[in-house]
PDB file of C-alpha atoms in Angstrom:
ATOM      1  CA  UNK A   1       0.000   0.000   0.000  1.00  0.00           C
ATOM      2  CA  UNK A   2       1.309   3.438  -0.981  1.00  0.00           C
ATOM      3  CA  UNK A   3       0.848   6.728   0.835  1.00  0.00           C
ATOM      4  CA  UNK A   4      -1.679   7.826  -1.792  1.00  0.00           C
ATOM      5  CA  UNK A   5      -3.738   4.694  -1.080  1.00  0.00           C
ATOM      6  CA  UNK A   6      -3.806   5.520   2.632  1.00  0.00           C
ATOM      7  CA  UNK A   7      -4.915   9.074   1.873  1.00  0.00           C
ATOM      8  CA  UNK A   8      -7.720   7.798  -0.361  1.00  0.00           C
ATOM      9  CA  UNK A   9      -8.806   5.386   2.355  1.00  0.00           C
ATOM     10  CA  UNK A  10      -9.148   8.176   4.931  1.00  0.00           C
ATOM     11  CA  UNK A  11     -10.008  11.031   2.576  1.00  0.00           C
ATOM     12  CA  UNK A  12     -13.440  11.742   4.112  1.00  0.00           C
ATOM     13  CA  UNK A  13     -11.814  12.444   7.492  1.00  0.00           C
ATOM     14  CA  UNK A  14      -9.315  15.014   6.157  1.00  0.00           C
ATOM     15  CA  UNK A  15      -9.911  18.763   6.323  1.00  0.00           C
ATOM     16  CA  UNK A  16      -8.396  21.528   4.181  1.00  0.00           C
ATOM     17  CA  UNK A  17      -5.259  21.835   6.330  1.00  0.00           C
ATOM     18  CA  UNK A  18      -4.744  18.068   6.204  1.00  0.00           C
ATOM     19  CA  UNK A  19      -5.018  18.088   2.416  1.00  0.00           C
ATOM     20  CA  UNK A  20      -2.404  20.870   2.201  1.00  0.00           C
ATOM     21  CA  UNK A  21      -0.051  18.629   4.198  1.00  0.00           C
ATOM     22  CA  UNK A  22      -0.783  15.777   1.813  1.00  0.00           C
ATOM     23  CA  UNK A  23       0.095  17.994  -1.147  1.00  0.00           C
ATOM     24  CA  UNK A  24       3.426  18.940   0.432  1.00  0.00           C
ATOM     25  CA  UNK A  25       4.268  15.289   1.100  1.00  0.00           C
ATOM     26  CA  UNK A  26       3.511  14.374  -2.500  1.00  0.00           C
ATOM     27  CA  UNK A  27       5.651  17.265  -3.765  1.00  0.00           C
ATOM     28  CA  UNK A  28       8.629  16.683  -1.419  1.00  0.00           C
ATOM     29  CA  UNK A  29       8.994  12.927  -0.792  1.00  0.00           C
ATOM     30  CA  UNK A  30      12.766  12.999  -0.186  1.00  0.00           C
ATOM     31  CA  UNK A  31      12.688  15.978   2.182  1.00  0.00           C
ATOM     32  CA  UNK A  32      10.014  14.243   4.257  1.00  0.00           C
ATOM     33  CA  UNK A  33      12.295  11.313   5.127  1.00  0.00           C
ATOM     34  CA  UNK A  34      14.658  13.548   7.151  1.00  0.00           C
ATOM     35  CA  UNK A  35      12.197  16.071   8.512  1.00  0.00           C
ATOM     36  CA  UNK A  36      11.118  16.419  12.147  1.00  0.00           C
ATOM     37  CA  UNK A  37       7.635  17.139  13.437  1.00  0.00           C
ATOM     38  CA  UNK A  38       8.349  20.790  14.227  1.00  0.00           C
ATOM     39  CA  UNK A  39      10.024  21.346  10.835  1.00  0.00           C
ATOM     40  CA  UNK A  40       7.041  19.913   8.996  1.00  0.00           C
ATOM     41  CA  UNK A  41       4.598  21.957  11.080  1.00  0.00           C
ATOM     42  CA  UNK A  42       6.546  25.161  10.368  1.00  0.00           C
ATOM     43  CA  UNK A  43       6.691  24.538   6.622  1.00  0.00           C
ATOM     44  CA  UNK A  44       2.956  23.809   6.525  1.00  0.00           C
ATOM     45  CA  UNK A  45       2.182  26.898   8.657  1.00  0.00           C
ATOM     46  CA  UNK A  46       0.598  24.702  11.278  1.00  0.00           C
ATOM     47  CA  UNK A  47       1.223  23.446  14.833  1.00  0.00           C
ATOM     48  CA  UNK A  48       2.849  20.292  16.153  1.00  0.00           C
ATOM     49  CA  UNK A  49      -0.448  19.069  17.618  1.00  0.00           C
ATOM     50  CA  UNK A  50      -2.192  19.580  14.261  1.00  0.00           C
ATOM     51  CA  UNK A  51       0.508  17.542  12.509  1.00  0.00           C
ATOM     52  CA  UNK A  52       0.192  14.710  15.023  1.00  0.00           C
ATOM     53  CA  UNK A  53      -3.586  14.721  14.649  1.00  0.00           C
ATOM     54  CA  UNK A  54      -3.177  14.600  10.864  1.00  0.00           C
ATOM     55  CA  UNK A  55      -0.920  11.531  11.056  1.00  0.00           C
ATOM     56  CA  UNK A  56      -3.334   9.809  13.431  1.00  0.00           C
ATOM     57  CA  UNK A  57      -6.224  10.403  11.039  1.00  0.00           C
ATOM     58  CA  UNK A  58      -4.206   8.392   8.505  1.00  0.00           C
ATOM     59  CA  UNK A  59      -3.773   5.540  10.993  1.00  0.00           C
ATOM     60  CA  UNK A  60      -0.206   6.279  12.129  1.00  0.00           C
ATOM     61  CA  UNK A  61       0.713   6.629  15.796  1.00  0.00           C
ATOM     62  CA  UNK A  62       2.571   9.858  15.079  1.00  0.00           C
ATOM     63  CA  UNK A  63       4.830  11.756  12.694  1.00  0.00           C
ATOM     64  CA  UNK A  64       7.799   9.410  13.213  1.00  0.00           C
ATOM     65  CA  UNK A  65       5.803   6.426  11.998  1.00  0.00           C
ATOM     66  CA  UNK A  66       4.598   8.384   8.957  1.00  0.00           C
ATOM     67  CA  UNK A  67       8.191   9.417   8.184  1.00  0.00           C
ATOM     68  CA  UNK A  68       9.392   5.796   8.444  1.00  0.00           C
ATOM     69  CA  UNK A  69       6.609   4.728   6.106  1.00  0.00           C
ATOM     70  CA  UNK A  70       7.681   7.323   3.548  1.00  0.00           C
ATOM     71  CA  UNK A  71      11.301   6.171   3.897  1.00  0.00           C
ATOM     72  CA  UNK A  72      10.249   2.631   3.064  1.00  0.00           C
ATOM     73  CA  UNK A  73       8.134   3.853   0.126  1.00  0.00           C
ATOM     74  CA  UNK A  74      11.221   5.541  -1.340  1.00  0.00           C
ATOM     75  CA  UNK A  75      13.456   2.530  -0.527  1.00  0.00           C
ATOM     76  CA  UNK A  76      11.206  -0.577  -0.499  1.00  0.00           C
ATOM     77  CA  UNK A  77      14.174  -2.974  -0.379  1.00  0.00           C
ATOM     78  CA  UNK A  78      15.512  -1.525   2.871  1.00  0.00           C
ATOM     79  CA  UNK A  79      15.656  -4.197   5.573  1.00  0.00           C
ATOM     80  CA  UNK A  80      13.339  -4.016   8.575  1.00  0.00           C
ATOM     81  CA  UNK A  81      14.102  -5.602  11.931  1.00  0.00           C
ATOM     82  CA  UNK A  82      11.696  -8.561  12.099  1.00  0.00           C
ATOM     83  CA  UNK A  83      11.691  -8.566  15.904  1.00  0.00           C
ATOM     84  CA  UNK A  84      10.458  -4.975  16.133  1.00  0.00           C
ATOM     85  CA  UNK A  85       6.789  -5.795  15.636  1.00  0.00           C
ATOM     86  CA  UNK A  86       6.824  -8.457  18.363  1.00  0.00           C
ATOM     87  CA  UNK A  87       8.407  -5.968  20.756  1.00  0.00           C
ATOM     88  CA  UNK A  88       5.600  -3.515  20.047  1.00  0.00           C
ATOM     89  CA  UNK A  89       3.132  -5.937  21.625  1.00  0.00           C
ATOM     90  CA  UNK A  90       5.082  -5.680  24.877  1.00  0.00           C
ATOM     91  CA  UNK A  91       5.393  -1.896  24.685  1.00  0.00           C
ATOM     92  CA  UNK A  92       1.669  -1.564  23.935  1.00  0.00           C
ATOM     93  CA  UNK A  93       0.847  -3.739  26.947  1.00  0.00           C
ATOM     94  CA  UNK A  94       3.200  -1.706  29.141  1.00  0.00           C
ATOM     95  CA  UNK A  95       1.693   1.611  28.055  1.00  0.00           C
ATOM     96  CA  UNK A  96      -1.808   0.273  28.608  1.00  0.00           C
ATOM     97  CA  UNK A  97      -0.976  -1.113  32.061  1.00  0.00           C
ATOM     98  CA  UNK A  98       0.526   2.230  33.111  1.00  0.00           C
ATOM     99  CA  UNK A  99      -2.664   3.920  31.921  1.00  0.00           C
ATOM    100  CA  UNK A 100      -4.820   1.418  33.837  1.00  0.00           C
ATOM    101  CA  UNK A 101      -2.888   2.034  37.045  1.00  0.00           C
ATOM    102  CA  UNK A 102      -3.285   5.794  36.877  1.00  0.00           C
ATOM    103  CA  UNK A 103      -7.021   6.009  36.149  1.00  0.00           C
ATOM    104  CA  UNK A 104     -10.074   5.920  38.385  1.00  0.00           C
ATOM    105  CA  UNK A 105     -13.285   4.857  36.647  1.00  0.00           C
ATOM    106  CA  UNK A 106     -15.700   5.333  39.545  1.00  0.00           C
ATOM    107  CA  UNK A 107     -17.872   7.752  37.526  1.00  0.00           C
ATOM    108  CA  UNK A 108     -18.198   5.229  34.703  1.00  0.00           C
ATOM    109  CA  UNK A 109     -18.907   2.418  37.169  1.00  0.00           C
ATOM    110  CA  UNK A 110     -21.609   4.521  38.798  1.00  0.00           C
ATOM    111  CA  UNK A 111     -23.188   5.179  35.414  1.00  0.00           C
ATOM    112  CA  UNK A 112     -22.977   1.475  34.585  1.00  0.00           C
ATOM    113  CA  UNK A 113     -24.555   0.450  37.883  1.00  0.00           C
ATOM    114  CA  UNK A 114     -27.426   2.948  37.513  1.00  0.00           C
ATOM    115  CA  UNK A 115     -28.049   2.279  33.819  1.00  0.00           C
ATOM    116  CA  UNK A 116     -31.342   0.810  32.669  1.00  0.00           C
ATOM    117  CA  UNK A 117     -29.841  -0.816  29.567  1.00  0.00           C
ATOM    118  CA  UNK A 118     -26.267  -1.299  28.324  1.00  0.00           C
ATOM    119  CA  UNK A 119     -25.468  -1.304  24.600  1.00  0.00           C
ATOM    120  CA  UNK A 120     -22.229  -2.130  22.754  1.00  0.00           C
ATOM    121  CA  UNK A 121     -21.318  -0.793  19.313  1.00  0.00           C
ATOM    122  CA  UNK A 122     -18.118  -1.875  17.555  1.00  0.00           C
ATOM    123  CA  UNK A 123     -16.774  -0.666  14.209  1.00  0.00           C
ATOM    124  CA  UNK A 124     -14.751  -3.281  12.326  1.00  0.00           C
ATOM    125  CA  UNK A 125     -14.214  -6.984  12.925  1.00  0.00           C
ATOM    126  CA  UNK A 126     -11.624  -6.573  15.697  1.00  0.00           C
ATOM    127  CA  UNK A 127     -13.757  -4.068  17.613  1.00  0.00           C
ATOM    128  CA  UNK A 128     -16.775  -6.355  17.323  1.00  0.00           C
ATOM    129  CA  UNK A 129     -14.708  -9.159  18.866  1.00  0.00           C
ATOM    130  CA  UNK A 130     -13.702  -6.822  21.682  1.00  0.00           C
ATOM    131  CA  UNK A 131     -17.313  -5.798  22.176  1.00  0.00           C
ATOM    132  CA  UNK A 132     -18.321  -9.461  22.304  1.00  0.00           C
ATOM    133  CA  UNK A 133     -15.747 -10.097  25.044  1.00  0.00           C
ATOM    134  CA  UNK A 134     -17.031  -7.114  27.043  1.00  0.00           C
ATOM    135  CA  UNK A 135     -20.562  -8.420  26.555  1.00  0.00           C
ATOM    136  CA  UNK A 136     -19.517 -11.856  27.851  1.00  0.00           C
ATOM    137  CA  UNK A 137     -17.870 -10.428  30.971  1.00  0.00           C
ATOM    138  CA  UNK A 138     -20.773  -8.095  31.751  1.00  0.00           C
ATOM    139  CA  UNK A 139     -23.160 -11.029  31.445  1.00  0.00           C
ATOM    140  CA  UNK A 140     -21.110 -13.034  33.960  1.00  0.00           C
ATOM    141  CA  UNK A 141     -21.082 -10.039  36.290  1.00  0.00           C
ATOM    142  CA  UNK A 142     -24.862  -9.745  36.089  1.00  0.00           C
ATOM    143  CA  UNK A 143     -25.099  -6.663  33.855  1.00  0.00           C
ATOM    144  CA  UNK A 144     -26.304  -7.944  30.451  1.00  0.00           C
ATOM    145  CA  UNK A 145     -25.459  -5.836  27.383  1.00  0.00           C
ATOM    146  CA  UNK A 146     -26.895  -5.800  23.879  1.00  0.00           C
ATOM    147  CA  UNK A 147     -24.898  -5.345  20.663  1.00  0.00           C
ATOM    148  CA  UNK A 148     -25.888  -2.526  18.285  1.00  0.00           C
ATOM    149  CA  UNK A 149     -25.109  -2.644  14.520  1.00  0.00           C
ATOM    150  CA  UNK A 150     -22.571   0.017  13.556  1.00  0.00           C
ATOM    151  CA  UNK A 151     -24.768   1.458  10.821  1.00  0.00           C
ATOM    152  CA  UNK A 152     -27.249   4.263  11.325  1.00  0.00           C
ATOM    153  CA  UNK A 153     -29.119   3.065   8.233  1.00  0.00           C
ATOM    154  CA  UNK A 154     -29.800  -0.485   9.405  1.00  0.00           C
ATOM    155  CA  UNK A 155     -33.309  -1.361  10.551  1.00  0.00           C
ATOM    156  CA  UNK A 156     -31.854  -3.024  13.650  1.00  0.00           C
ATOM    157  CA  UNK A 157     -30.092   0.188  14.695  1.00  0.00           C
ATOM    158  CA  UNK A 158     -33.189   2.293  14.051  1.00  0.00           C
ATOM    159  CA  UNK A 159     -35.344  -0.079  16.078  1.00  0.00           C
ATOM    160  CA  UNK A 160     -32.972  -0.063  19.050  1.00  0.00           C
ATOM    161  CA  UNK A 161     -32.586   3.718  18.945  1.00  0.00           C
ATOM    162  CA  UNK A 162     -36.350   4.093  19.291  1.00  0.00           C
ATOM    163  CA  UNK A 163     -36.044   2.634  22.807  1.00  0.00           C
ATOM    164  CA  UNK A 164     -32.855   4.402  23.972  1.00  0.00           C
ATOM    165  CA  UNK A 165     -33.239   6.961  26.771  1.00  0.00           C
ATOM    166  CA  UNK A 166     -31.010   9.089  29.010  1.00  0.00           C
ATOM    167  CA  UNK A 167     -30.901   6.164  31.455  1.00  0.00           C
ATOM    168  CA  UNK A 168     -29.017   3.949  28.994  1.00  0.00           C
ATOM    169  CA  UNK A 169     -25.241   3.486  28.701  1.00  0.00           C
ATOM    170  CA  UNK A 170     -23.570   2.895  25.319  1.00  0.00           C
ATOM    171  CA  UNK A 171     -20.006   1.658  24.816  1.00  0.00           C
ATOM    172  CA  UNK A 172     -18.628   2.626  21.388  1.00  0.00           C
ATOM    173  CA  UNK A 173     -15.466   0.813  20.256  1.00  0.00           C
ATOM    174  CA  UNK A 174     -13.365   2.228  17.410  1.00  0.00           C
ATOM    175  CA  UNK A 175      -9.625   1.861  16.811  1.00  0.00           C
ATOM    176  CA  UNK A 176      -8.980   5.333  15.418  1.00  0.00           C
ATOM    177  CA  UNK A 177     -12.097   7.107  16.677  1.00  0.00           C
ATOM    178  CA  UNK A 178     -12.203   8.917  13.332  1.00  0.00           C
ATOM    179  CA  UNK A 179     -14.614   6.725  11.343  1.00  0.00           C
ATOM    180  CA  UNK A 180     -17.041   8.916   9.380  1.00  0.00           C
ATOM    181  CA  UNK A 181     -19.858   6.350   9.450  1.00  0.00           C
ATOM    182  CA  UNK A 182     -19.477   6.256  13.215  1.00  0.00           C
ATOM    183  CA  UNK A 183     -20.230   9.964  13.502  1.00  0.00           C
ATOM    184  CA  UNK A 184     -23.525   9.469  11.716  1.00  0.00           C
ATOM    185  CA  UNK A 185     -24.334   6.986  14.488  1.00  0.00           C
ATOM    186  CA  UNK A 186     -23.151   9.399  17.197  1.00  0.00           C
ATOM    187  CA  UNK A 187     -25.284  12.190  15.772  1.00  0.00           C
ATOM    188  CA  UNK A 188     -28.355   9.985  16.132  1.00  0.00           C
ATOM    189  CA  UNK A 189     -27.419   8.804  19.626  1.00  0.00           C
ATOM    190  CA  UNK A 190     -26.775  12.357  20.838  1.00  0.00           C
ATOM    191  CA  UNK A 191     -30.419  13.268  20.244  1.00  0.00           C
ATOM    192  CA  UNK A 192     -31.425  10.688  22.851  1.00  0.00           C
ATOM    193  CA  UNK A 193     -29.061  12.042  25.534  1.00  0.00           C
ATOM    194  CA  UNK A 194     -27.754   8.583  26.396  1.00  0.00           C
ATOM    195  CA  UNK A 195     -24.378   8.308  28.156  1.00  0.00           C
ATOM    196  CA  UNK A 196     -21.563   7.282  25.780  1.00  0.00           C
ATOM    197  CA  UNK A 197     -18.285   5.603  26.759  1.00  0.00           C
ATOM    198  CA  UNK A 198     -15.660   5.495  24.002  1.00  0.00           C
ATOM    199  CA  UNK A 199     -13.004   2.770  23.727  1.00  0.00           C
ATOM    200  CA  UNK A 200     -10.261   3.784  21.289  1.00  0.00           C
ATOM    201  CA  UNK A 201      -6.544   3.750  20.596  1.00  0.00           C
ATOM    202  CA  UNK A 202      -4.442   5.867  22.969  1.00  0.00           C
ATOM    203  CA  UNK A 203      -4.615   9.150  21.073  1.00  0.00           C
ATOM    204  CA  UNK A 204      -6.781  12.239  20.795  1.00  0.00           C
ATOM    205  CA  UNK A 205      -9.681  11.574  18.438  1.00  0.00           C
ATOM    206  CA  UNK A 206     -13.099  12.922  17.591  1.00  0.00           C
ATOM    207  CA  UNK A 207     -14.985  10.009  19.148  1.00  0.00           C
ATOM    208  CA  UNK A 208     -13.414  10.475  22.582  1.00  0.00           C
ATOM    209  CA  UNK A 209     -14.162  14.180  22.261  1.00  0.00           C
ATOM    210  CA  UNK A 210     -17.840  13.418  21.695  1.00  0.00           C
ATOM    211  CA  UNK A 211     -18.114  10.787  24.438  1.00  0.00           C
ATOM    212  CA  UNK A 212     -19.080  11.432  28.053  1.00  0.00           C
ATOM    213  CA  UNK A 213     -16.297   9.094  29.238  1.00  0.00           C
ATOM    214  CA  UNK A 214     -13.261   7.644  27.446  1.00  0.00           C
ATOM    215  CA  UNK A 215     -11.243   4.446  27.847  1.00  0.00           C
ATOM    216  CA  UNK A 216      -7.966   3.880  26.002  1.00  0.00           C
ATOM    217  CA  UNK A 217      -5.614   1.069  25.007  1.00  0.00           C
ATOM    218  CA  UNK A 218      -2.336   1.235  23.086  1.00  0.00           C
ATOM    219  CA  UNK A 219      -2.178  -0.286  19.602  1.00  0.00           C
ATOM    220  CA  UNK A 220       0.590  -0.212  16.965  1.00  0.00           C
ATOM    221  CA  UNK A 221       0.736  -1.113  13.304  1.00  0.00           C
ATOM    222  CA  UNK A 222       3.508  -3.247  11.792  1.00  0.00           C
ATOM    223  CA  UNK A 223       6.786  -1.325  11.303  1.00  0.00           C
ATOM    224  CA  UNK A 224       7.038  -2.896   7.847  1.00  0.00           C
ATOM    225  CA  UNK A 225       4.750  -0.970   5.466  1.00  0.00           C
ATOM    226  CA  UNK A 226       4.290  -4.076   3.307  1.00  0.00           C
ATOM    227  CA  UNK A 227       2.329  -5.475   6.262  1.00  0.00           C
ATOM    228  CA  UNK A 228       0.166  -2.355   6.596  1.00  0.00           C
ATOM    229  CA  UNK A 229      -2.864  -4.500   7.431  1.00  0.00           C
ATOM    230  CA  UNK A 230      -1.303  -5.898  10.652  1.00  0.00           C
ATOM    231  CA  UNK A 231      -1.934  -4.082  13.937  1.00  0.00           C
ATOM    232  CA  UNK A 232      -1.721  -5.149  17.574  1.00  0.00           C
ATOM    233  CA  UNK A 233      -5.005  -5.549  19.472  1.00  0.00           C
ATOM    234  CA  UNK A 234      -4.256  -7.563  22.628  1.00  0.00           C
ATOM    235  CA  UNK A 235      -4.074  -4.459  24.840  1.00  0.00           C
ATOM    236  CA  UNK A 236      -7.762  -3.776  24.199  1.00  0.00           C
ATOM    237  CA  UNK A 237      -8.667  -7.119  25.751  1.00  0.00           C
ATOM    238  CA  UNK A 238      -6.423  -6.227  28.695  1.00  0.00           C
ATOM    239  CA  UNK A 239      -8.340  -2.969  29.078  1.00  0.00           C
ATOM    240  CA  UNK A 240     -11.706  -4.729  28.846  1.00  0.00           C
ATOM    241  CA  UNK A 241     -10.801  -7.269  31.530  1.00  0.00           C
ATOM    242  CA  UNK A 242      -9.416  -4.584  33.842  1.00  0.00           C
ATOM    243  CA  UNK A 243     -12.556  -2.500  33.383  1.00  0.00           C
ATOM    244  CA  UNK A 244     -14.959  -5.402  33.946  1.00  0.00           C
ATOM    245  CA  UNK A 245     -13.170  -6.829  36.981  1.00  0.00           C
ATOM    246  CA  UNK A 246     -12.710  -3.337  38.372  1.00  0.00           C
ATOM    247  CA  UNK A 247     -16.487  -3.011  38.226  1.00  0.00           C
ATOM    248  CA  UNK A 248     -16.765  -6.172  40.341  1.00  0.00           C
ATOM    249  CA  UNK A 249     -14.479  -4.557  42.945  1.00  0.00           C
ATOM    250  CA  UNK A 250     -16.566  -1.374  42.799  1.00  0.00           C
ATOM    251  CA  UNK A 251     -19.824  -3.241  43.429  1.00  0.00           C
ATOM    252  CA  UNK A 252     -18.321  -5.128  46.379  1.00  0.00           C
ATOM    253  CA  UNK A 253     -17.165  -1.888  47.988  1.00  0.00           C
ATOM    254  CA  UNK A 254     -20.672  -0.505  47.663  1.00  0.00           C
TER     255      UNK A 254
END
C-alpha cells in the first residue's frame, strides 16, 4: 500500500489543512524522510499538535511512523528488523498497564450500575470481537449488554434507537475514533441524551471528544509498510478485563 492509497482510504476524514499537508508530502517525498515534526509543522504553517492529529487520522501513531513509512516507500528494499513488531506488543501492553494504574473509573462504574440498559457498538471486525468479550464479561457479572449494529441506516439500529433513553449506557469501540460512518451513528445517539463511553486507541480523536467518558488502550501497526494490514489488538482485551473486573471490585465496595 502506498501513501496515496492511505490518503484515499481516509479522505473523508481530512480537512483543508490536512489536504495541504498531503500535497506537500507528494511534492517533497525525499525531504520528508529527514524532517522532524516541528520542521514539517513550520513549513505547513501549522502546529505540532495539528501535525500529530493529521498523522493519526491516517492511521499512524505519530509523525515518526509516517516518516518511516515514507522512507520505506522511497526505498522498499531496505531491511526491517523482524523482531520490532513483536516488541511492540510488549510496549503496547506496558503503556496500557501504566494507563490502567493511573485512572479511576468510579464515575463510569456509577453510570454502569445505575443504567437501565447497556449497549455495545463496535466498528470493524476486531472491535466487534472486543465488544463481544465485554458483553460476555458483563453477562457473567450480572449486567447484560446488547450489541448494536454500527450502521445508522440499518433497521436493527433504528429499532434499538427508538427505545434508547437518558438512562441507557452505550459503549462505542473504534480503533482510530475517526470513522465517518461512526459519527452518523453518534449524531443519532446524541439526540437521545444517552451516556456514551468510548473505547479507542491511545490518542486524541473525535470520538473520545464526543463521548461522556473515554477508555484507552495502546495499539501499533507493523513497522514494515508491506504489512500495513497488521496491527496489535491484545491491549484492548487487557483494558476490557481490567474495566470489567474493576467493576466487580466497585460493586463489592458498595
